[in-house]
PDB file of C-alpha atoms in Angstrom:
ATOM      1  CA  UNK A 271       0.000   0.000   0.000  1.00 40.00           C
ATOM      2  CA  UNK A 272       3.097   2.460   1.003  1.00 32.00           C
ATOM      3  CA  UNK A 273       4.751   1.935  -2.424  1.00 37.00           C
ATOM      4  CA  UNK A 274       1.419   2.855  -4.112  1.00 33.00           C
ATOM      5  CA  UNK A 275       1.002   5.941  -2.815  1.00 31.00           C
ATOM      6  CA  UNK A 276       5.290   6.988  -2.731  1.00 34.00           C
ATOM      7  CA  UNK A 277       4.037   5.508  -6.932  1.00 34.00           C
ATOM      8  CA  UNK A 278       1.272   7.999  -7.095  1.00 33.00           C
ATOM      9  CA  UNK A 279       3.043  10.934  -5.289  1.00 35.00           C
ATOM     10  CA  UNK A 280       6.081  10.573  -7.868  1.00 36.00           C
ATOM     11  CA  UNK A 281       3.366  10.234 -10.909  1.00 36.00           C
ATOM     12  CA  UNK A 282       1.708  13.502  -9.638  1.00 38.00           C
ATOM     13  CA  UNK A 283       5.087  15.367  -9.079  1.00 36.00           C
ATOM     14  CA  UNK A 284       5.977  14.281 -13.045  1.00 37.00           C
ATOM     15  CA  UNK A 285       3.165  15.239 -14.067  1.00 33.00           C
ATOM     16  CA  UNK A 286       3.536  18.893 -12.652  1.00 39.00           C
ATOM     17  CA  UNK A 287       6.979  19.529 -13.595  1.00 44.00           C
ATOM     18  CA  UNK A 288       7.139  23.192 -15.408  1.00 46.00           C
ATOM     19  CA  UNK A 289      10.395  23.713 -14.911  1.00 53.00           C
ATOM     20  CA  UNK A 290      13.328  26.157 -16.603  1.00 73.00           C
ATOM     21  CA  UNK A 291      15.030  23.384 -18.170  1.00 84.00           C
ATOM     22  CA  UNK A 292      15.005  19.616 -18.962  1.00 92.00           C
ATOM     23  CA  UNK A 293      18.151  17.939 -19.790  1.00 93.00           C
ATOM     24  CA  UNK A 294      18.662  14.085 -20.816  1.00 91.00           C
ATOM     25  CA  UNK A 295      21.625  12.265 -21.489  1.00 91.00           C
ATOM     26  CA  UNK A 296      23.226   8.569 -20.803  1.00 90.00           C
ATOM     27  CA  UNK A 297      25.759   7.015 -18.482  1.00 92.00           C
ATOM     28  CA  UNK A 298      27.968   4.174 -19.654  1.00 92.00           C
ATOM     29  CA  UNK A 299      31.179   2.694 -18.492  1.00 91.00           C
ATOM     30  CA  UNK A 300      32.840   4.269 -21.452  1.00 90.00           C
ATOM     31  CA  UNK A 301      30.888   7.839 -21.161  1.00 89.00           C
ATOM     32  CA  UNK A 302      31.004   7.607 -17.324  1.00 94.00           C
ATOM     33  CA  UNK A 303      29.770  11.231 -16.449  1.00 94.00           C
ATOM     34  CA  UNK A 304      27.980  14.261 -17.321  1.00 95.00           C
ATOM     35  CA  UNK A 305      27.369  17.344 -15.814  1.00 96.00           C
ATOM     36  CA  UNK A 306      25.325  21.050 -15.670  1.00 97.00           C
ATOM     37  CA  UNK A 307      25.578  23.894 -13.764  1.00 97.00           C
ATOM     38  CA  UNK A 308      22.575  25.583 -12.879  1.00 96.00           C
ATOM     39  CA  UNK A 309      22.241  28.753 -10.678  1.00 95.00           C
ATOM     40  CA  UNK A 310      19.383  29.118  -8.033  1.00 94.00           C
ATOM     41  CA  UNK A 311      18.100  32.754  -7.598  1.00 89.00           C
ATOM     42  CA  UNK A 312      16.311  32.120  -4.542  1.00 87.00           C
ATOM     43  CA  UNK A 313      16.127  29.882  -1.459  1.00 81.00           C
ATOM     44  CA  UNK A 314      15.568  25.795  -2.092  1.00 93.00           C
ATOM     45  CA  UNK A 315      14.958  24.292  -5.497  1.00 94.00           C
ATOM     46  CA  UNK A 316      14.262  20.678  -5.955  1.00 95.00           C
ATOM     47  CA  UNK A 317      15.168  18.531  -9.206  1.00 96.00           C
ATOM     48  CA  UNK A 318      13.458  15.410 -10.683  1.00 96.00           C
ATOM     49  CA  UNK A 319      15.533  12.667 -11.958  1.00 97.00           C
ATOM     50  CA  UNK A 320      13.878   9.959 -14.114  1.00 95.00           C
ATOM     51  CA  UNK A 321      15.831   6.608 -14.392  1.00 95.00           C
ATOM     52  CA  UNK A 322      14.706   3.411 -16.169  1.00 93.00           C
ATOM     53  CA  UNK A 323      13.614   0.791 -13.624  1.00 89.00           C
ATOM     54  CA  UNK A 324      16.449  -1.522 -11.996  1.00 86.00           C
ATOM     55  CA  UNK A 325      19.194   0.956 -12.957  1.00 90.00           C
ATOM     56  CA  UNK A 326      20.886   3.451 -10.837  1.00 92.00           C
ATOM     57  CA  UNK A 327      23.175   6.150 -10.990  1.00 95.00           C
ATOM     58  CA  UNK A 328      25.683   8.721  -8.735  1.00 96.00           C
ATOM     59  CA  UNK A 329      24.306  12.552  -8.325  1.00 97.00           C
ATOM     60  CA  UNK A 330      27.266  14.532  -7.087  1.00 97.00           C
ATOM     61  CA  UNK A 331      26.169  18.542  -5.908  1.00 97.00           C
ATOM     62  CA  UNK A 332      28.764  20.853  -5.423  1.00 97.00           C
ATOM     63  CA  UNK A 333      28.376  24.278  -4.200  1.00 96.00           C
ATOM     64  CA  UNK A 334      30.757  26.783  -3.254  1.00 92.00           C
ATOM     65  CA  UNK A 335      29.673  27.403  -0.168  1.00 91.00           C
ATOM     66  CA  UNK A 336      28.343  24.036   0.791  1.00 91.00           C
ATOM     67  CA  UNK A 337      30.808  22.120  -0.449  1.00 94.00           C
ATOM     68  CA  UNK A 338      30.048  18.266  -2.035  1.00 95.00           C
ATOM     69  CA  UNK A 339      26.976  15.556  -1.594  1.00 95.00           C
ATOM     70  CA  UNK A 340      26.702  12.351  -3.215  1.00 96.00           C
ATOM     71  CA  UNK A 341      23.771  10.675  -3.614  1.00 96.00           C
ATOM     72  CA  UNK A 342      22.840   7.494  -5.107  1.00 95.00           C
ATOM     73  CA  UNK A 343      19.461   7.118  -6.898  1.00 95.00           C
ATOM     74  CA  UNK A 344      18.421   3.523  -7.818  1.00 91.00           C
ATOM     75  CA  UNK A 345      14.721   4.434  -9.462  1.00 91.00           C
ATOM     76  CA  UNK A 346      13.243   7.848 -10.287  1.00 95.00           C
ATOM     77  CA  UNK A 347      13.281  10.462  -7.978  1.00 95.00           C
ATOM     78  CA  UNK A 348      13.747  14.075  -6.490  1.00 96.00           C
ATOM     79  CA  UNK A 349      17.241  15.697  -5.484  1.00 96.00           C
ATOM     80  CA  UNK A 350      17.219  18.745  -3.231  1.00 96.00           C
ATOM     81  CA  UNK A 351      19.109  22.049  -4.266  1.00 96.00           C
ATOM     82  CA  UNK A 352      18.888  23.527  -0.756  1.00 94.00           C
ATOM     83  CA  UNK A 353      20.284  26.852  -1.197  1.00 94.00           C
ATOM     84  CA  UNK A 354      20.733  30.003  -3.741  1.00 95.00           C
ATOM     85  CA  UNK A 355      23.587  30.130  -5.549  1.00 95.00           C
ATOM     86  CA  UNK A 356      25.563  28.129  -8.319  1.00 96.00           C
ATOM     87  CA  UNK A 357      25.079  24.242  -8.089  1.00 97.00           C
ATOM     88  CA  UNK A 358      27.810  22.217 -10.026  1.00 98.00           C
ATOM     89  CA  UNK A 359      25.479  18.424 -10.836  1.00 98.00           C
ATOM     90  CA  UNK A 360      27.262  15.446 -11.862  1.00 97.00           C
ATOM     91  CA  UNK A 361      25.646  12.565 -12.933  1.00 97.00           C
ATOM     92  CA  UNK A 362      28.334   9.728 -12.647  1.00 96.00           C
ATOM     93  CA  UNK A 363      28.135   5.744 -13.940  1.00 93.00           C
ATOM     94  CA  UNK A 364      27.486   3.448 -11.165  1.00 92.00           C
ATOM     95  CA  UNK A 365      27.829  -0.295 -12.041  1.00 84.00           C
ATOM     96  CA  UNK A 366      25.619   0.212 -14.913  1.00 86.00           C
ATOM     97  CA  UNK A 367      24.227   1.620 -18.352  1.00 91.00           C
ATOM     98  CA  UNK A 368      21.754   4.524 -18.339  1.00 91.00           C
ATOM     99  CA  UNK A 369      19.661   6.826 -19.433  1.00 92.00           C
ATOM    100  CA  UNK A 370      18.381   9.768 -17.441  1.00 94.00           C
ATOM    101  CA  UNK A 371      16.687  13.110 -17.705  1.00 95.00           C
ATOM    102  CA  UNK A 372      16.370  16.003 -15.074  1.00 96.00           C
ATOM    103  CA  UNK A 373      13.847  18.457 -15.103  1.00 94.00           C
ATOM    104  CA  UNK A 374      13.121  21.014 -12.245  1.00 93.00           C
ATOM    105  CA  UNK A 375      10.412  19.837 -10.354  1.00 93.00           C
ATOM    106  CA  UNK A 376      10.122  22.881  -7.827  1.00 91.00           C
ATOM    107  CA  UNK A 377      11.170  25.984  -6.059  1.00 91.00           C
ATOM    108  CA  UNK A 378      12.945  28.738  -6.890  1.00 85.00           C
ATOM    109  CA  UNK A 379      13.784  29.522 -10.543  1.00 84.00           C
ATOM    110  CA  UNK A 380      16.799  27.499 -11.974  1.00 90.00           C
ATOM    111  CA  UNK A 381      19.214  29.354 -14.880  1.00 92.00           C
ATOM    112  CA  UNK A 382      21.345  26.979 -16.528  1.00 94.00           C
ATOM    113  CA  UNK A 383      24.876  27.928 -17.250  1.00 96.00           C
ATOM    114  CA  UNK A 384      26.562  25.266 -18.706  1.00 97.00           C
ATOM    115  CA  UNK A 385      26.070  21.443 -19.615  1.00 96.00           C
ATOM    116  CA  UNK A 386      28.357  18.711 -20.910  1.00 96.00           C
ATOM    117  CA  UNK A 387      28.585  15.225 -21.986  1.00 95.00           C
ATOM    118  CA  UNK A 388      28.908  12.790 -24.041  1.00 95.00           C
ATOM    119  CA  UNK A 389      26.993  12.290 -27.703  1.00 95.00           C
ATOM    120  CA  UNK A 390      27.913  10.349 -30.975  1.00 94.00           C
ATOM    121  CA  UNK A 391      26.380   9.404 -34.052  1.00 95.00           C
ATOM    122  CA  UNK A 392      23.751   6.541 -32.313  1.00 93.00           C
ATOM    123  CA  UNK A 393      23.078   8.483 -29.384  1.00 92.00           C
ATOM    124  CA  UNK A 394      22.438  12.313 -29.295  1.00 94.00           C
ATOM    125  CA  UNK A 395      22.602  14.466 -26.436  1.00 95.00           C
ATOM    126  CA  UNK A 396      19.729  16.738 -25.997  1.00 95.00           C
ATOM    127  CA  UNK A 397      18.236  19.809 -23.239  1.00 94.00           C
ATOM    128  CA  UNK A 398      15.735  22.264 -23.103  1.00 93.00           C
ATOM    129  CA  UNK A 399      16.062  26.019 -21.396  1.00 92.00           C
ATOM    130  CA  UNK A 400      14.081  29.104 -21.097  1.00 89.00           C
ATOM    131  CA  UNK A 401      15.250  32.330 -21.469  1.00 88.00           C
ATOM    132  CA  UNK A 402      13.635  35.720 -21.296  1.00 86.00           C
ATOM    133  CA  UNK A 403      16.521  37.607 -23.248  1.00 88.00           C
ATOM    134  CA  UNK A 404      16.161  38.710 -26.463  1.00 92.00           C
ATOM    135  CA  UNK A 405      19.076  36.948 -27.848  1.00 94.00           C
ATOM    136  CA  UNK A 406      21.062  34.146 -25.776  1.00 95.00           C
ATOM    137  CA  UNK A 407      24.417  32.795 -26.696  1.00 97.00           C
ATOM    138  CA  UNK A 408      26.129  29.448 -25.889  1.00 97.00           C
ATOM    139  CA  UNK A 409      29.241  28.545 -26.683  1.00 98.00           C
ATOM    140  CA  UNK A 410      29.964  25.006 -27.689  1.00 98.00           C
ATOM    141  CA  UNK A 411      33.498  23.167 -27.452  1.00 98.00           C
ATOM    142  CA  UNK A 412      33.686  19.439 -28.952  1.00 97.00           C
ATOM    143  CA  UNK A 413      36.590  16.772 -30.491  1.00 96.00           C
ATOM    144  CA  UNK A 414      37.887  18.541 -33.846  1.00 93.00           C
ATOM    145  CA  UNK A 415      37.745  14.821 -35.515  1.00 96.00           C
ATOM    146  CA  UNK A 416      34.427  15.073 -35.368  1.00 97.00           C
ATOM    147  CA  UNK A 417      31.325  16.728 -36.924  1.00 98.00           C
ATOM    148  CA  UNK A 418      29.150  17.842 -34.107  1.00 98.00           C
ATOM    149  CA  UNK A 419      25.995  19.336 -35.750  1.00 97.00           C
ATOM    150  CA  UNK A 420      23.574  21.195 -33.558  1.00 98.00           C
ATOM    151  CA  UNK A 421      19.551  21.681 -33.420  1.00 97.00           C
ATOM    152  CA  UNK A 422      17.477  24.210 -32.380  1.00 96.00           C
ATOM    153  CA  UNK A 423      13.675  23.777 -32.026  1.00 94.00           C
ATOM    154  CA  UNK A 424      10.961  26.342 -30.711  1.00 89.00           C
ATOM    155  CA  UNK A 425       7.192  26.174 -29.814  1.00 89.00           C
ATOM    156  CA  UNK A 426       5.906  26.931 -33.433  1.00 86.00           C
ATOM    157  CA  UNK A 427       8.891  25.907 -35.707  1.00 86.00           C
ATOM    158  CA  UNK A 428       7.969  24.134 -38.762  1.00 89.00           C
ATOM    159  CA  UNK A 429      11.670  22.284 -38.612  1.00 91.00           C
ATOM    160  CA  UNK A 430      14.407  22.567 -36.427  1.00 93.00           C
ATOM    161  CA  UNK A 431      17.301  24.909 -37.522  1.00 95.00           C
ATOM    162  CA  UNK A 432      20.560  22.907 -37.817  1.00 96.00           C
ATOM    163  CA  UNK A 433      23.843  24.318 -37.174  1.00 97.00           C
ATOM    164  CA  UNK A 434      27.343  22.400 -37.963  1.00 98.00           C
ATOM    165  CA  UNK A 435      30.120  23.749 -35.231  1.00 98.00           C
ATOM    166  CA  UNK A 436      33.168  23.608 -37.418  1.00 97.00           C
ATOM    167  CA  UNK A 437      31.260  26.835 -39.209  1.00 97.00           C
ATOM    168  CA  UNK A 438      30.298  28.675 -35.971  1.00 97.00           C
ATOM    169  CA  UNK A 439      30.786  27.222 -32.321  1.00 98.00           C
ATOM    170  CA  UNK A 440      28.449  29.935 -31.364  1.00 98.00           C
ATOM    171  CA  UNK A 441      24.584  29.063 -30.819  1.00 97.00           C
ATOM    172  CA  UNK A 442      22.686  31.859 -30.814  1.00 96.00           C
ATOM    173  CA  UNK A 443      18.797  31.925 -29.426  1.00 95.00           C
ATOM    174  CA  UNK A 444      16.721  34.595 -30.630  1.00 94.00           C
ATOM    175  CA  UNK A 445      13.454  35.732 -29.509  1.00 90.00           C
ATOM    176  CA  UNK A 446      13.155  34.528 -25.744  1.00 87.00           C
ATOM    177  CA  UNK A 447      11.189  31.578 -24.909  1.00 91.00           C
ATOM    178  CA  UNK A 448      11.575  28.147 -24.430  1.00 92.00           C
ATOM    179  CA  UNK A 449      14.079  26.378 -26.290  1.00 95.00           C
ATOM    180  CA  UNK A 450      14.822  22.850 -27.576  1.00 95.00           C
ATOM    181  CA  UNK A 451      18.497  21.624 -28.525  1.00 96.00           C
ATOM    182  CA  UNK A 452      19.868  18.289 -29.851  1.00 97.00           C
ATOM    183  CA  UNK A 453      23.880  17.916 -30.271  1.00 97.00           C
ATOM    184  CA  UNK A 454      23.806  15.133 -32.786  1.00 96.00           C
ATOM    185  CA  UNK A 455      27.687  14.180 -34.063  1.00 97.00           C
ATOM    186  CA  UNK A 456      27.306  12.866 -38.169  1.00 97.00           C
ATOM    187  CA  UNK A 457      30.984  11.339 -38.341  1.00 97.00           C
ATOM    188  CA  UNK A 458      32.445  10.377 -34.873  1.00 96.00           C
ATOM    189  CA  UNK A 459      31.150  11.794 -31.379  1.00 96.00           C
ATOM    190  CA  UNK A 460      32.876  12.371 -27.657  1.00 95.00           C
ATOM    191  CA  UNK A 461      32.450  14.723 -25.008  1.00 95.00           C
ATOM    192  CA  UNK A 462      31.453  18.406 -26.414  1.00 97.00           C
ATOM    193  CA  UNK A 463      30.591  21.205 -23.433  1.00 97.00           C
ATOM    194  CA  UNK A 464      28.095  24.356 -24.124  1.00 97.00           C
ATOM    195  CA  UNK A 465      28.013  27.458 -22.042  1.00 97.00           C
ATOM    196  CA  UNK A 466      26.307  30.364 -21.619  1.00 96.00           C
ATOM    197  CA  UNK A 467      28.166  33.690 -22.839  1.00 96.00           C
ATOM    198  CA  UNK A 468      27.430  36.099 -20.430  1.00 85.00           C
TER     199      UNK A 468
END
């Protein structure tokens, strides 16, 4: 009876996410890690982490201040941002494959800053944001032997816009909104970061 309702409380906290950002990536024993760094404007913000059943991974937070947690999370759950401030979030390999995706589940407003991992040409990597600015730029390093190519999608697009790095490492988001990105490598893959040029 207790696991139904922990179920249904995790089903109605999914359900409700409307957060800044979404991010979703994998975790192998080749690609062991990847990370973001969000900022918290205000007091406590809580994240959602959605895992596959039977799998499990490592959430590291780091925080200037507060120094390092790590948690282990063997199903889907939440993760606790418990002050303002810049929060450094690694999600680390532990004994097996996955696939995850964060979203903010609640609390204060998130900004993301910077994200990186790993993508290639079976598996892209892909995250969301919302911005408010008119134009938003993030700047994008990845392996030179490869091609990384880079989406953009919008509320309202007919088609994504498709970007390759080698011509501009530069993404720029116009308009304000919410924002969908996809870093999917055509010839070769490996880790790539993105950050926000402030």
């Amino acid at each position: 009876m207790l696991s139904r309702m922990v179920t249904v409380l995790f089903l109605g906290i999914a359900i409700g996410l409307s957060g800044s950002f979404e991010t979703k990536g994998r975790v192998t024993e080749e690609w062991p890690k990847s990370s973001f760094v969000v900022s918290v404007k205000e007091g406590p913000a809580k994240l959602w982490f959605s895992l596959p059943q039977k799998s499990r991974i490592s959430v590291v937070l780091e925080h200037g201040r507060l120094g390092k947690n790590r948690q282990r999370l063997t199903g889907s759950n939440l993760v606790e941002l418990p002050d303002s401030g810049a929060w450094t979030v690694t999600v680390a390999w532990d004994s097996s494959d996955c696939d995850w995706r964060c979203q903010q589940a609640s609390g204060s407003e998130l900004v993301l800053k910077k994200i990186s991992g790993y993508a290639d040409t079976l598996f892209p990597f892909r995250f969301s944001l919302s911005t408010e600015q008119d134009l938003e730029i993030w700047e994008f390093s990845y392996p030179k032997d490869a091609t990384f190519i880079v989406r953009q999608s919008w509320p309202g697009a007919k088609a994504p816009e498709e970007q390759d790095l080698a011509d501009d490492p530069q993404l720029r988001l116009i308009g304000g909104g919410r924002f969908d990105i996809e870093v999917a490598p055509v010839e070769g893959g490996g880790e790539f970061s993105a950050r926000l040029v402030e």
